[in-house]
Coordinates of C-alpha atoms and ligand atoms in Angstrom, one line a residue:
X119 CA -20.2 -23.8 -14.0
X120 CA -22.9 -24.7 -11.7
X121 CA -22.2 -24.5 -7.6
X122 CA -24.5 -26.3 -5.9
X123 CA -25.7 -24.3 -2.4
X124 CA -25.2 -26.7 0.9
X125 CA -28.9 -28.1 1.7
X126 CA -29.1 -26.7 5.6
X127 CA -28.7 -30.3 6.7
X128 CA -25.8 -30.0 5.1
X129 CA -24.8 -27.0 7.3
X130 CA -22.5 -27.4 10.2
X131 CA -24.4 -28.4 13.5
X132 CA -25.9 -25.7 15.5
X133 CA -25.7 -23.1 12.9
X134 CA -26.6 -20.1 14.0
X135 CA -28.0 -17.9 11.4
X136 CA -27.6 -13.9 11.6
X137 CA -31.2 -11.7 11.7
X138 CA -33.2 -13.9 8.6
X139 CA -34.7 -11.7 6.4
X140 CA -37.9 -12.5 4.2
X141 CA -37.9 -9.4 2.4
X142 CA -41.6 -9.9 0.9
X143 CA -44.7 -10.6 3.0
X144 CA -48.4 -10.3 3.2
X145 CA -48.7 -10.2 7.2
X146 CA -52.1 -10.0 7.8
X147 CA -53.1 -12.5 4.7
X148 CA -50.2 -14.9 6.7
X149 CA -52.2 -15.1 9.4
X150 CA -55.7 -14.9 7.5
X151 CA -55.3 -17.7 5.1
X152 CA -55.6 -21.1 7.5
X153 CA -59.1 -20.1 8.6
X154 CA -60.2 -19.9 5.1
X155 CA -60.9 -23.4 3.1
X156 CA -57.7 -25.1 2.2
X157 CA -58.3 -25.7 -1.5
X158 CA -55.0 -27.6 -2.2
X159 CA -56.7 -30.7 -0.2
X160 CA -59.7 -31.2 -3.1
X161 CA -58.9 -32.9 -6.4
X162 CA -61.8 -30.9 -8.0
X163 CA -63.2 -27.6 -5.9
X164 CA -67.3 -29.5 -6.2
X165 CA -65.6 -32.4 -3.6
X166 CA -65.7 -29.7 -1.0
X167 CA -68.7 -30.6 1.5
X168 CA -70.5 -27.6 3.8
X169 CA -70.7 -29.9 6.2
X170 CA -67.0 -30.1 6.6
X171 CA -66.8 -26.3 6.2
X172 CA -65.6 -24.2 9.1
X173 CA -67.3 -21.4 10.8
X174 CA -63.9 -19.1 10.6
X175 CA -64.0 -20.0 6.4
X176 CA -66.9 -17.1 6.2
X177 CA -66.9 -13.6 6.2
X178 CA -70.7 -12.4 6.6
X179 CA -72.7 -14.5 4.4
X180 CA -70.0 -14.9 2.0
X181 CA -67.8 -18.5 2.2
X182 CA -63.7 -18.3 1.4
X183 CA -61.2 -20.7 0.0
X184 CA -57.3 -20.0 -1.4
X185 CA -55.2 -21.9 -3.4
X186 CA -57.2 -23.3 -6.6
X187 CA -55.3 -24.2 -9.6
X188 CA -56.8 -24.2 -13.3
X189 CA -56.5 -28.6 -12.8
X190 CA -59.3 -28.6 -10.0
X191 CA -62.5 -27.7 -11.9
X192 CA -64.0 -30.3 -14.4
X193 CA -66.8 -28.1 -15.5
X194 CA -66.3 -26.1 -18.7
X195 CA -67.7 -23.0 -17.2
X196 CA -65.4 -22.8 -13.9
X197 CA -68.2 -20.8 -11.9
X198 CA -70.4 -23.6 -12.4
X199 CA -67.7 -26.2 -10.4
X200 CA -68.5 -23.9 -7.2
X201 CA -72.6 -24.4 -8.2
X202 CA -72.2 -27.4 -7.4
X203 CA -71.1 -26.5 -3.7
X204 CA -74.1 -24.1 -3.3
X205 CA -75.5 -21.3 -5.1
X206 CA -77.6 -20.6 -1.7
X207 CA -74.8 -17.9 -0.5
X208 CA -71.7 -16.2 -2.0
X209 CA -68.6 -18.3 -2.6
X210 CA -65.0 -16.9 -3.2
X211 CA -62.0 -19.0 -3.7
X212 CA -59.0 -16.9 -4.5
X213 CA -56.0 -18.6 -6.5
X214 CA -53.3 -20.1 -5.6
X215 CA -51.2 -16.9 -7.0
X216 CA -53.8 -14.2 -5.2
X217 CA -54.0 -12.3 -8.3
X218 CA -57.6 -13.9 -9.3
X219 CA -60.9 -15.4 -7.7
X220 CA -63.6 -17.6 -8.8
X221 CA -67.2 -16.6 -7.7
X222 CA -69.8 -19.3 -7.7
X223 CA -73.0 -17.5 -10.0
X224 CA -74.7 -16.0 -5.9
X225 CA -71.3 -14.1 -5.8
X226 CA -71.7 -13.6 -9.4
X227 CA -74.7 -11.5 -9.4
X228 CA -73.9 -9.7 -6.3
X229 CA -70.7 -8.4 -7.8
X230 CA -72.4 -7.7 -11.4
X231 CA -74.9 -5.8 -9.2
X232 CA -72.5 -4.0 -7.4
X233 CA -70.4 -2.7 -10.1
X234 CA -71.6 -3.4 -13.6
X235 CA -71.4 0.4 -14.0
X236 CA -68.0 0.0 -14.0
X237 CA -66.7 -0.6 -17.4
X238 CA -63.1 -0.6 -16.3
X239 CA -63.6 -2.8 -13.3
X240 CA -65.9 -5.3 -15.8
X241 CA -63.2 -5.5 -17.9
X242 CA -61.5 -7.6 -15.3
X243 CA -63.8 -10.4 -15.6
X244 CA -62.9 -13.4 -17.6
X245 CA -65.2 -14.5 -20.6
X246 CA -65.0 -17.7 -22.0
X247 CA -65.8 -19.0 -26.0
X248 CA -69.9 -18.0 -25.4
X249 CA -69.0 -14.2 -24.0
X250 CA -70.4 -15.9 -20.8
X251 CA -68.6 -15.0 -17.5
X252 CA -66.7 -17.8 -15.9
X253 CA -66.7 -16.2 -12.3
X254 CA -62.7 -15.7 -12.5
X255 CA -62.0 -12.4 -11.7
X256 CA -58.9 -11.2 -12.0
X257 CA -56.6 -8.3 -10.5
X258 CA -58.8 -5.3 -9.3
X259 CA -62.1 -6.8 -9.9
X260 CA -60.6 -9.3 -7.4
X261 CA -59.4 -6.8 -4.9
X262 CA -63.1 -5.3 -5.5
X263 CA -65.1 -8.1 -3.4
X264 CA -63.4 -7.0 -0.3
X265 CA -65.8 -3.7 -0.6
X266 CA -68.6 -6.2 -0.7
X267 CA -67.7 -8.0 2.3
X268 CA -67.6 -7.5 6.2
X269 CA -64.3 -5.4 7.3
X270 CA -62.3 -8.2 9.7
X271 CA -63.1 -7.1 13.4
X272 CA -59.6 -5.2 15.1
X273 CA -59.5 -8.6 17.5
X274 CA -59.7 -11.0 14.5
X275 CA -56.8 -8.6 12.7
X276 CA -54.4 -9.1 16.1
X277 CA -55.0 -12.7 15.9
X278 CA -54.2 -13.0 12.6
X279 CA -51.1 -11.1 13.1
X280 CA -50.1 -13.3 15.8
X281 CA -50.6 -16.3 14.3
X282 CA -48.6 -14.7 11.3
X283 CA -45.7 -14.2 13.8
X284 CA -45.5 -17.4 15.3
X285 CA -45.8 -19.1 11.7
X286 CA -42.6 -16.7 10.7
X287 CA -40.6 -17.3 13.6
X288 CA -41.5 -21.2 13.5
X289 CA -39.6 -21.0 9.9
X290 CA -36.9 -19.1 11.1
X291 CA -37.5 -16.0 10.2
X292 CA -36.9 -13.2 12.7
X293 CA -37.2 -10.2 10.2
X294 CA -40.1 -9.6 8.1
X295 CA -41.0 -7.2 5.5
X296 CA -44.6 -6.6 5.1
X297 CA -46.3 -5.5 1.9
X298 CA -49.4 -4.7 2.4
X299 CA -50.6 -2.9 6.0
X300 CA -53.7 -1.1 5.8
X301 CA -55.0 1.7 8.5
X302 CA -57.3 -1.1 10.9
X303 CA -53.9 -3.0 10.3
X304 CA -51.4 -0.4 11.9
X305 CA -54.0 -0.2 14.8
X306 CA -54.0 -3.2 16.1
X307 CA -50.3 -3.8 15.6
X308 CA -49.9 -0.3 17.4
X309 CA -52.3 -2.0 20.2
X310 CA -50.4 -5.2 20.4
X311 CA -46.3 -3.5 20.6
X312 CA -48.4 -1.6 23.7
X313 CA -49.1 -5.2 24.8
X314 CA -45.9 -5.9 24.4
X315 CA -46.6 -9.3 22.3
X316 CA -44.5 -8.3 19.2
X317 CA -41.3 -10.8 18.8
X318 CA -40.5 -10.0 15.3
X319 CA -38.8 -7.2 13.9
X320 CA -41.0 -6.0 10.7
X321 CA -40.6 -3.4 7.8
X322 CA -44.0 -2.0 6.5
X323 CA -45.4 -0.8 3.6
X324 CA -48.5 0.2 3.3
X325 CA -50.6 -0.7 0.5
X326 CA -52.3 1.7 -2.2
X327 CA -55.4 1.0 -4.6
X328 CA -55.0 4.4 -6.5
X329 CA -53.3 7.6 -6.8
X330 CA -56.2 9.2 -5.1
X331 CA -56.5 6.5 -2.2
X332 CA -52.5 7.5 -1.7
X333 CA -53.4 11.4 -1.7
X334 CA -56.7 11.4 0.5
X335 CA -55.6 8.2 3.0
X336 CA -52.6 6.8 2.8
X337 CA -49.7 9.3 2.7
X338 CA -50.8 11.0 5.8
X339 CA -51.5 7.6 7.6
X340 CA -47.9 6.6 6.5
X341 CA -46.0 9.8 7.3
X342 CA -47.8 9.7 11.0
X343 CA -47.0 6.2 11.7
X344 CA -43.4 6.9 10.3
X345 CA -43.4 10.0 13.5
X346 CA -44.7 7.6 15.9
X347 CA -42.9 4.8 15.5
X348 CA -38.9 6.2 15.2
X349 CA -38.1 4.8 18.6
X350 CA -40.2 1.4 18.5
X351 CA -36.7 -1.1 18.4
X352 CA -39.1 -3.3 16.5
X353 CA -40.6 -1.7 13.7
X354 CA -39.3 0.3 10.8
X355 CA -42.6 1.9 8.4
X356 CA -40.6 2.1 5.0
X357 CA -43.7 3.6 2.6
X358 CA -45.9 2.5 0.0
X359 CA -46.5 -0.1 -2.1
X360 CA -48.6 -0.6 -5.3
X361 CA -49.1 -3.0 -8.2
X362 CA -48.8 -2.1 -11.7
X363 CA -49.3 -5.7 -13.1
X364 CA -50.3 -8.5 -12.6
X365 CA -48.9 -12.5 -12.1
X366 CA -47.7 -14.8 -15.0
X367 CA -49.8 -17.6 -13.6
X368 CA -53.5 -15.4 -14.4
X369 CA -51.9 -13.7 -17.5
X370 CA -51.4 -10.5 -16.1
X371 CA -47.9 -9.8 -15.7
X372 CA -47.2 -7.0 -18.2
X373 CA -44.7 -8.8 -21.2
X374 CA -42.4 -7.8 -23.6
X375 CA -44.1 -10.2 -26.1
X376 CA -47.4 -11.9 -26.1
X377 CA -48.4 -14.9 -23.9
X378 CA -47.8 -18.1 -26.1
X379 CA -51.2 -18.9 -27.5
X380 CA -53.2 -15.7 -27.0
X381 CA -53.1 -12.5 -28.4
X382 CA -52.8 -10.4 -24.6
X383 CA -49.3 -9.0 -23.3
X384 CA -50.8 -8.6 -19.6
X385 CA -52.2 -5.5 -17.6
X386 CA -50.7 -2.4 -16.8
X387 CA -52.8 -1.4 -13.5
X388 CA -51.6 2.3 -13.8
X389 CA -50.8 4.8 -15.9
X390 CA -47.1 6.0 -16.4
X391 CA -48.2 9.3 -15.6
X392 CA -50.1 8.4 -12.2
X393 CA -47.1 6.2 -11.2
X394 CA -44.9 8.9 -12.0
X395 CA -46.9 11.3 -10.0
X396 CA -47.3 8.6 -6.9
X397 CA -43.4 7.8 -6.7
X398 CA -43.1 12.2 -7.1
X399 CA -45.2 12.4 -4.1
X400 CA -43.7 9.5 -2.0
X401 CA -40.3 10.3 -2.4
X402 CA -41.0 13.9 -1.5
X403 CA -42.1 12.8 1.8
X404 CA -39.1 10.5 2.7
X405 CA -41.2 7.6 2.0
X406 CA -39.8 4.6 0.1
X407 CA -41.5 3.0 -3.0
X408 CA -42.5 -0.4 -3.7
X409 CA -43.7 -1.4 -7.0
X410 CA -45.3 -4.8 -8.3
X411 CA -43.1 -5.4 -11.4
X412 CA -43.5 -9.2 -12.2
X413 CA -43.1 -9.0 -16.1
X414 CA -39.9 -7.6 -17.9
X415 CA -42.2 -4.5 -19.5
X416 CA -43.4 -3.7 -16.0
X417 CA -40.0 -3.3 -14.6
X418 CA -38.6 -1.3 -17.9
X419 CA -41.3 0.9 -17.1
X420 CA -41.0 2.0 -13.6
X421 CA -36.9 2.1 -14.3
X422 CA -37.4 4.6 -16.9
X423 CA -39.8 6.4 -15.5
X424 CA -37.3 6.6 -12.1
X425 CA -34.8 7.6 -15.0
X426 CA -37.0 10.6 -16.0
X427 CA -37.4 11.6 -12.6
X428 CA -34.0 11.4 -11.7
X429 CA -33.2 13.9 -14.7
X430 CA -35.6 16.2 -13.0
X431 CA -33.2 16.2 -9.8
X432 CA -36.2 14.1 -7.7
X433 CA -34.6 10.8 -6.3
X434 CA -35.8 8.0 -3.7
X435 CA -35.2 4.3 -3.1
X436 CA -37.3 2.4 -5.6
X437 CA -38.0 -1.3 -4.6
X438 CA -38.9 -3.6 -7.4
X439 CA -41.0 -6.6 -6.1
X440 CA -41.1 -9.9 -7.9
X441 CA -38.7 -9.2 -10.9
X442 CA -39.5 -12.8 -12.2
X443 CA -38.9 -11.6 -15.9
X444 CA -36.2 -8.4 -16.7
X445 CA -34.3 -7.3 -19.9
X446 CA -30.8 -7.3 -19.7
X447 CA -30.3 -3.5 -21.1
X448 CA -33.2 -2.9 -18.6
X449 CA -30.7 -4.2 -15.6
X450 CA -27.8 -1.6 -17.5
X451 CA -30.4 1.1 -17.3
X452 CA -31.0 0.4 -13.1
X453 CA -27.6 1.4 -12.7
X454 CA -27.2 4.8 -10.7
X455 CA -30.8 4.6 -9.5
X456 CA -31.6 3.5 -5.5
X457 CA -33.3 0.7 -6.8
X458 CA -33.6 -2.7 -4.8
X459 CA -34.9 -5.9 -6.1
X460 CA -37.1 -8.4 -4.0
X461 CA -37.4 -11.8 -5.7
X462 CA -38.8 -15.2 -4.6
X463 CA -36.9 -18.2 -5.5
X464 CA -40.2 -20.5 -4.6
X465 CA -41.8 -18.9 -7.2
X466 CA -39.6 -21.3 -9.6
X467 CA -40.8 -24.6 -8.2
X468 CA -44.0 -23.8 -8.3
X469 CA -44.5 -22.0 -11.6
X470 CA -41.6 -24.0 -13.6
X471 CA -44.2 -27.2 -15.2
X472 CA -46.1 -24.3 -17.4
X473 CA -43.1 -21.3 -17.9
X474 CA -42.3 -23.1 -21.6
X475 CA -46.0 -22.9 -22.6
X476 CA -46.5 -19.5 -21.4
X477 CA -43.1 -17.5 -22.5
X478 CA -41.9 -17.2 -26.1
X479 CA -38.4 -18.3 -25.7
X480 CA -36.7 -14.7 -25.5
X481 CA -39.1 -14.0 -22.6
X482 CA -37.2 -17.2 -21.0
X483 CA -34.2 -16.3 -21.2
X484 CA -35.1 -13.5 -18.8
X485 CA -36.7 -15.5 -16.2
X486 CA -34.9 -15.2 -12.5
X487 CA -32.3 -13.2 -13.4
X488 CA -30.7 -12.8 -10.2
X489 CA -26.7 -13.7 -10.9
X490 CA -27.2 -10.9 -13.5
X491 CA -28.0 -8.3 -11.1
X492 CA -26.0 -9.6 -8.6
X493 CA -22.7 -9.2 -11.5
X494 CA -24.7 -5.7 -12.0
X495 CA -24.2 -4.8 -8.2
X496 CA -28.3 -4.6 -7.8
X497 CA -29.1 -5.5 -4.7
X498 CA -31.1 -8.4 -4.1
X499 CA -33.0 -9.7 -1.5
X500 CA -35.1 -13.2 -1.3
X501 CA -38.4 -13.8 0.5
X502 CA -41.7 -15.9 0.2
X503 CA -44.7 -14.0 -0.8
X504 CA -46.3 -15.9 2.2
X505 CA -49.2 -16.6 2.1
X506 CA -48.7 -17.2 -1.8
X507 CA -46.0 -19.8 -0.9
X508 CA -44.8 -21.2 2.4
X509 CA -42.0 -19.4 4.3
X510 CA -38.9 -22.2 4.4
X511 CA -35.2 -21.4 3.9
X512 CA -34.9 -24.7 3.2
X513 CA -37.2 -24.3 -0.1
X514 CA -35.7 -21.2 -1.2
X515 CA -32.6 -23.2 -1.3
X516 CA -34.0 -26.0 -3.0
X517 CA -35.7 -23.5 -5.6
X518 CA -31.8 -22.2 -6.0
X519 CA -30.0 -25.8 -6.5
X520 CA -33.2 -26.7 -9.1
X521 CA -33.5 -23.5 -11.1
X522 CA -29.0 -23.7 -11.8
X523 CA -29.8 -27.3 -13.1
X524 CA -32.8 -26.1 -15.4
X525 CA -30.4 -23.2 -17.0
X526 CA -31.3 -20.2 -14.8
X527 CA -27.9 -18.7 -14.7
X528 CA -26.6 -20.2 -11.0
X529 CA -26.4 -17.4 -8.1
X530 CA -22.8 -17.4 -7.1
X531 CA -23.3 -16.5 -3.4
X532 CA -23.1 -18.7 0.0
X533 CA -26.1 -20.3 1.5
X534 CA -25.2 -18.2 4.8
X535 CA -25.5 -14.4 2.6
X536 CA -28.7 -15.7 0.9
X537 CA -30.8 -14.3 4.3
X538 CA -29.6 -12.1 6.4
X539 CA -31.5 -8.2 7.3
X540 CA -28.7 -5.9 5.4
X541 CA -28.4 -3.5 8.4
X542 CA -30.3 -5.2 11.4
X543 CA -27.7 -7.8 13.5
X544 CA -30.2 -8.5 15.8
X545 CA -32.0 -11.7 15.6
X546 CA -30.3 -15.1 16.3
X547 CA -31.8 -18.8 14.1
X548 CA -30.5 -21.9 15.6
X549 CA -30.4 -24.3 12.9
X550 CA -29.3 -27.5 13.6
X551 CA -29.5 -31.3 11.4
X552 CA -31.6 -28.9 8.9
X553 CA -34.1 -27.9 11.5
X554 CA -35.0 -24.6 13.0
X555 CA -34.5 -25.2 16.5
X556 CA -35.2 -21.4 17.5
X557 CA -35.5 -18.4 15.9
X558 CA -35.9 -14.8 18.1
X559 CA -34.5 -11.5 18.2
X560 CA -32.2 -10.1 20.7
X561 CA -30.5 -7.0 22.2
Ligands
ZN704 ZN1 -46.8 -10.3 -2.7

């Protein structure tokens, strides 16, 4: 039986809704993103014309887009679509899913220059028929270019931010859970609760490259801003986050089974035994973990390595971001553990035209399993991945009502549970004739 959730038009009028909650956020990137080129406007990436370009799209000499999809290039090579725009400077349009880039062949050299000693970062960089780079880049080599590139000034970071807020709070949203702070980051948003200019109430993670960038930076940045921040009413730092795969839309979510029509299961971005030794040392600290798991092998992985640990008498709460794919032995095995699932129903509509030509049809089956782990007593809690999709209750809803009439099992909750902070009762939506009216918190 399939029970269709209200559309919020559909909701009484003057609703108010009770502290909404998007559970997974890229703050900073929120903010960041409308300066860069918006990509989505081109039919093909070579219609873009410098003339048109922005001065706020570059970062030092190098020029930034997001949101390409594989239909915008109509060169065979795709580095050779961004030729086209210039090869006089760097060019880096990241994809739609932020788990790859294109490079036009300036950007191309730079990077090969940069880190061709690297066999394990080159490994990242998509060959086509020839052997030939095609400029994609995917997962770390991706995350790489940010080395090569001018650090954002602290004034340019509060903006962002700000704009971030006002874009969350716009949608609705009072309570936000970012993914992915770094230390110039927790600065500025330490400068701008001084200021007194915060109005949402966020949960931070910050972000981790490696188990040695956790060990010689991170830990100590996140146990101190932990100390320092106990009494701030509007912040909570949670702990650390890291990705051990990858995205379904570049091929590197880690499967159970092969991609249809290539040979590659995914990437694993760490080893068990570094995970296992990062989640060791988090927990130890009162920290919570975060874990990219977008593929059902990902998640089977972290759960049994939280399993083992849990046998050794070490415990923590284990959040599982993504989840798109899962096993159902894999949601038996989560049972007892303080895990936590963060999934993004937007993800459906936008990923739903190519799931059938990606994912053998056991691998399906699996897809957006939240009803199971609801029936499982999982926790679950919904979000956007902003900037990956747009923050809008009204989508997530409309990814819900789609995805139960395209055979995803049907979530049997009520539209009014689907957001709300689990412990926080302190911000206040208005929504009324399907609009948000106001969103804020209060005391
Ligand atoms: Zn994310």
């Amino acid at each position: 039986m399939i029970k269709p959730f209200y559309q919020l038009h559909e909701l009484p009028e003057n609703t108010k809704l009770t502290s909404v909650y998007d559970s997974h956020v890229h703050w900073l990137m929120t903010g960041e993103k409308n300066s860069y080129i918006n990509l989505k406007n081109f039919g093909y990436l070579s219609d873009i014309k410098l003339t048109d370009v922005a001065e706020t799209s570059f970062r030092g000499e190098w020029l930034f887009g997001f949101g390409w999809n594989d239909e915008q290039f109509k060169t065979l090579n795709k580095k050779e679509e961004l030729d086209r725009i210039t090869t006089e400077f760097p060019i880096c349009f990241i994809k739609r899913d932020a788990h790859s880039c294109v490079l036009n062949s300036r950007a191309l050299d730079i990077f090969c220059k940069s880190f061709s000693f690297q066999k394990d970062l080159m490994n990242f960089l998509e060959t086509d028929i020839n052997e030939e780079f095609t400029g994609v880049l995917k997962e770390t080599a991706y995350y790489a270019i940010y080395s090569l590139i001018p650090d954002l000034d602290k004034n340019l970071i509060k903006e962002y931010l700000l704009k971030g807020q006002k874009y969350f709070l716009d949608q609705g949203v009072t309570h936000i859970r970012d993914m992915t702070c770094s230390k110039a980051q927790w600065e500025c948003l330490e400068e701008l609760f001084l200021e007194k200019k915060i109005k949402i109430y966020s949960e931070i993670n910050f972000h981790i490259d490696n188990y040695q960038h956790l060990v010689s930076n991170i830990l100590n940045l996140a146990i101190k801003a932990k100390e320092k921040s106990t009494d701030n009413p509007f912040v909570k730092v949670l702990g650390i986050k890291l990705f051990y795969d990858g995205s379904l839309g570049s091929e590197t979510a880690l499967l159970s089974k092969p991609y249809l029509g290539g040979e590659t299961t995914g990437q694993q971005l760490w080893t068990n035994q570094e995970c296992k030794e990062a989640i060791k040392l988090v927990w130890s600290h009162g920290l919570q973990i975060s874990i990219h798991t977008l593929g059902d092998q990902a998640v089977t992985n972290i759960v049994e390595i939280c399993r083992q640990l849990q046998r050794e008498k070490i415990n923590g709460i284990l959040n599982l971001e993504h989840v798109q794919l899962i096993k159902p032995e894999t949601i038996q095995n989560m049972k007892g553990l303080h895990v936590r699932c963060h999934m993004q129903p937007t993800h459906w509509l936008s990923d739903k035209f190519w799931l059938k030509e990606k994912l053998a049809p056991e691998l399906y089956q699996q897809l957006f399993s939240w009803e199971a782990l609801r029936k499982a007593k999982i926790p679950v809690f919904f979000g956007s991945d902003s900037p990956i999709e747009e923050v809008s209750l009204a989508k997530i809803i409309e990814a819900l009502n789609d995805s139960a009439k395209n055979g995803i099992p049907s979530l049997q909750l009520k539209t009014l549970d689907l957001f709300s902070h689990p412990t926080k009762k302190n911000g206040e939506t208005l929504i009324s004739k399907g609009k948000v009216i106001k969103a804020e918190l209060i005391n």
